[in-house]
Amino acid sequence: MKTALILNGPNLNLLGTREPAVYGIQTLADVQALCQTACAAQGFVLDFRQSNSEGTLVDWIHEAGRLQAAGQLAGVVLNAGAYTHTSVALHDAIKGTGISLIELHISNVHAREAFRHHSFISPAAKAVMAGFGVQGYALAIAGLAGLQ
Ligand code: CA2
């Protein structure tokens, strides 16, 4: 069985504690549970992670590249949080590994502040999903299955 690697960036550990109008009331543990259900439905093994550190996210993308080379990766779903709008390092890591990656946002970033409209991830991603709330994670995992 291939692995679906779900990576969450800075502050996503705060889900469900503040800003419910933007991000909903579900916690990151709830998101992990819905990803587990979505992965089981697709026959994927779930690997679900969160870090506030840009370098750790880069290291995890490198790890995904090694898994992909070994034929063991279904793909990556990345919610890079605010690093979406700032990180050339994440862009380079995705390009450098050639992994199949879906960029995900809980909110519709294009309907928010102008500084959220630019993404360094999008040009390196296979697909982009935004605005479906946390249900977007399940939709993205179904999308990974379509990319196999
Ligand atoms: O909509 C998304 O998923 C974002 O990636 C979330 C990031 C934001 O910087 C992006 O522009 C869009 C922020 C994640 C922080 O989440 C919080 C959740 C609850 C309380 C505070 C922050």
Tab-separated table of C-alpha atoms and ligand atoms in Angstrom:
chain	number	residue	atom	x	y	z
A	1	MET	CA	0.000	0.000	0.000
A	2	LYS	CA	1.245	3.457	-0.865
A	3	THR	CA	1.515	6.270	1.654
A	4	ALA	CA	-0.378	9.572	1.507
A	5	LEU	CA	1.752	12.129	3.333
A	6	ILE	CA	-0.285	15.013	4.736
A	7	LEU	CA	1.894	17.932	5.838
A	8	ASN	CA	0.667	20.887	7.860
A	9	GLY	CA	2.666	24.036	8.435
A	10	PRO	CA	2.809	26.813	11.010
A	11	ASN	CA	-0.037	27.475	13.433
A	12	LEU	CA	-2.255	24.713	12.092
A	13	ASN	CA	-1.878	23.089	15.522
A	14	LEU	CA	-4.169	25.945	16.676
A	15	LEU	CA	-7.089	24.766	14.513
A	16	GLY	CA	-10.352	24.704	16.407
A	17	THR	CA	-9.121	27.035	19.148
A	18	ARG	CA	-9.493	30.449	17.435
A	19	GLU	CA	-10.873	32.074	14.264
A	20	PRO	CA	-13.718	29.556	13.783
A	21	ALA	CA	-15.345	31.822	11.173
A	22	VAL	CA	-12.290	31.373	8.930
A	23	TYR	CA	-11.029	27.870	9.764
A	24	GLY	CA	-14.042	26.129	11.364
A	25	ILE	CA	-14.316	24.440	14.742
A	26	GLN	CA	-12.543	21.177	14.025
A	27	THR	CA	-9.162	20.545	15.601
A	28	LEU	CA	-6.064	19.176	13.865
A	29	ALA	CA	-6.806	15.824	15.550
A	30	ASP	CA	-10.248	15.906	13.906
A	31	VAL	CA	-8.569	16.618	10.540
A	32	GLN	CA	-6.226	13.658	11.086
A	33	ALA	CA	-9.254	11.442	11.776
A	34	LEU	CA	-11.019	12.528	8.581
A	35	CYS	CA	-7.791	11.951	6.624
A	36	GLN	CA	-7.582	8.452	8.121
A	37	THR	CA	-11.099	7.688	6.850
A	38	ALA	CA	-10.315	9.152	3.407
A	39	CYS	CA	-7.055	7.166	3.139
A	40	ALA	CA	-8.740	3.913	4.175
A	41	ALA	CA	-11.326	4.476	1.415
A	42	GLN	CA	-8.544	4.854	-1.167
A	43	GLY	CA	-6.313	2.059	0.145
A	44	PHE	CA	-3.568	4.444	1.266
A	45	VAL	CA	-1.547	4.412	4.463
A	46	LEU	CA	-1.850	7.802	6.190
A	47	ASP	CA	1.207	9.684	7.432
A	48	PHE	CA	-0.049	12.927	9.010
A	49	ARG	CA	2.333	15.585	10.358
A	50	GLN	CA	2.467	19.216	11.511
A	51	SER	CA	5.427	21.510	12.112
A	52	ASN	CA	5.898	25.181	12.786
A	53	SER	CA	9.410	24.998	11.346
A	54	GLU	CA	10.126	25.698	7.668
A	55	GLY	CA	13.277	23.540	7.692
A	56	THR	CA	11.403	20.554	9.092
A	57	LEU	CA	8.831	20.864	6.301
A	58	VAL	CA	11.686	20.966	3.754
A	59	ASP	CA	13.195	17.818	5.329
A	60	TRP	CA	9.821	16.044	5.150
A	61	ILE	CA	9.484	16.930	1.445
A	62	HIS	CA	12.946	15.430	0.862
A	63	GLU	CA	11.794	12.309	2.723
A	64	ALA	CA	8.733	12.198	0.425
A	65	GLY	CA	11.067	12.358	-2.577
A	66	ARG	CA	12.904	9.249	-1.330
A	67	LEU	CA	9.585	7.440	-0.759
A	68	GLN	CA	8.431	8.391	-4.256
A	69	ALA	CA	11.695	7.092	-5.754
A	70	ALA	CA	11.050	3.799	-3.947
A	71	GLY	CA	7.539	3.616	-5.435
A	72	GLN	CA	5.931	3.891	-1.993
A	73	LEU	CA	4.352	7.355	-2.162
A	74	ALA	CA	0.803	8.093	-3.357
A	75	GLY	CA	1.550	11.791	-3.045
A	76	VAL	CA	1.714	14.709	-0.646
A	77	VAL	CA	-1.028	17.081	0.478
A	78	LEU	CA	0.615	20.244	1.801
A	79	ASN	CA	-1.049	23.005	3.770
A	80	ALA	CA	2.031	25.170	4.163
A	81	GLY	CA	0.126	27.808	6.160
A	82	ALA	CA	1.752	31.225	5.984
A	83	TYR	CA	4.924	29.728	4.430
A	84	THR	CA	2.793	29.397	1.275
A	85	HIS	CA	3.211	33.131	0.785
A	86	THR	CA	6.893	33.426	1.730
A	87	SER	CA	8.866	30.242	1.169
A	88	VAL	CA	11.194	29.911	-1.799
A	89	ALA	CA	12.766	27.016	0.166
A	90	LEU	CA	9.540	24.991	0.021
A	91	HIS	CA	9.129	25.804	-3.684
A	92	ASP	CA	12.684	24.595	-4.374
A	93	ALA	CA	12.201	21.424	-2.294
A	94	ILE	CA	9.050	20.434	-4.198
A	95	LYS	CA	10.678	21.176	-7.575
A	96	GLY	CA	13.928	19.493	-6.529
A	97	THR	CA	12.270	16.239	-5.482
A	98	GLY	CA	9.711	16.125	-8.297
A	99	ILE	CA	7.075	14.803	-5.911
A	100	SER	CA	3.390	14.753	-6.757
A	101	LEU	CA	1.963	17.377	-4.405
A	102	ILE	CA	-1.429	18.991	-3.886
A	103	GLU	CA	-1.397	22.461	-2.315
A	104	LEU	CA	-4.275	22.828	0.116
A	105	HIS	CA	-5.862	25.698	2.014
A	106	ILE	CA	-8.810	25.464	4.353
A	107	SER	CA	-9.918	28.996	3.545
A	108	ASN	CA	-10.319	30.615	0.131
A	109	VAL	CA	-7.071	32.569	0.228
A	110	HIS	CA	-8.106	34.553	-2.884
A	111	ALA	CA	-11.082	36.025	-1.058
A	112	ARG	CA	-8.844	37.222	1.796
A	113	GLU	CA	-6.047	39.785	2.236
A	114	ALA	CA	-3.906	40.559	-0.847
A	115	PHE	CA	-0.783	39.123	0.831
A	116	ARG	CA	-2.440	35.678	0.764
A	117	HIS	CA	-3.061	35.805	-3.010
A	118	HIS	CA	0.483	34.870	-4.008
A	119	SER	CA	1.732	31.332	-3.485
A	120	PHE	CA	5.298	30.083	-3.901
A	121	ILE	CA	3.864	26.537	-3.748
A	122	SER	CA	1.382	26.725	-6.656
A	123	PRO	CA	3.928	26.749	-9.535
A	124	ALA	CA	5.508	23.572	-8.118
A	125	ALA	CA	2.223	21.797	-7.278
A	126	LYS	CA	0.237	19.308	-9.368
A	127	ALA	CA	-3.045	20.821	-8.138
A	128	VAL	CA	-4.351	23.499	-5.799
A	129	MET	CA	-7.366	23.337	-3.506
A	130	ALA	CA	-8.747	26.177	-1.405
A	131	GLY	CA	-11.936	27.140	0.364
A	132	PHE	CA	-13.574	23.768	1.072
A	133	GLY	CA	-12.870	23.968	4.792
A	134	VAL	CA	-11.231	20.972	6.419
A	135	GLN	CA	-13.262	18.686	4.100
A	136	GLY	CA	-10.750	19.784	1.466
A	137	TYR	CA	-8.266	17.321	2.997
A	138	ALA	CA	-10.564	14.387	2.129
A	139	LEU	CA	-11.142	15.807	-1.357
A	140	ALA	CA	-7.398	16.171	-1.893
A	141	ILE	CA	-6.772	12.554	-0.814
A	142	ALA	CA	-9.415	11.445	-3.354
A	143	GLY	CA	-7.591	13.638	-5.867
A	144	LEU	CA	-4.309	11.814	-5.113
A	145	ALA	CA	-6.033	8.547	-5.974
A	146	GLY	CA	-6.995	10.018	-9.348
A	147	LEU	CA	-3.361	10.897	-10.015
A	148	GLN	CA	-2.082	7.278	-9.577
B	1	CA2	O1	-6.486	28.574	4.684
B	1	CA2	C1	-5.455	27.951	5.015
B	1	CA2	O2	-5.441	26.733	5.194
B	1	CA2	C2	-4.152	28.710	5.260
B	1	CA2	O3	-3.093	27.930	4.718
B	1	CA2	C3	-4.020	28.831	6.770
B	1	CA2	C4	-2.834	29.672	7.213
B	1	CA2	C5	-2.817	31.010	6.475
B	1	CA2	O4	-1.634	31.718	6.801
B	1	CA2	C6	-2.888	30.833	4.970
B	1	CA2	O5	-2.908	32.109	4.349
B	1	CA2	C7	-4.142	30.068	4.587
B	1	CA2	C8	-2.917	29.961	8.716
B	1	CA2	C9	-3.011	28.745	9.576
B	1	CA2	C10	-3.255	29.183	10.980
B	1	CA2	O6	-4.428	28.550	11.454
B	1	CA2	C11	-5.005	29.008	12.593
B	1	CA2	C12	-6.094	28.304	13.026
B	1	CA2	C13	-6.746	28.712	14.157
B	1	CA2	C14	-6.307	29.807	14.873
B	1	CA2	C15	-5.219	30.516	14.430
B	1	CA2	C16	-4.559	30.115	13.288
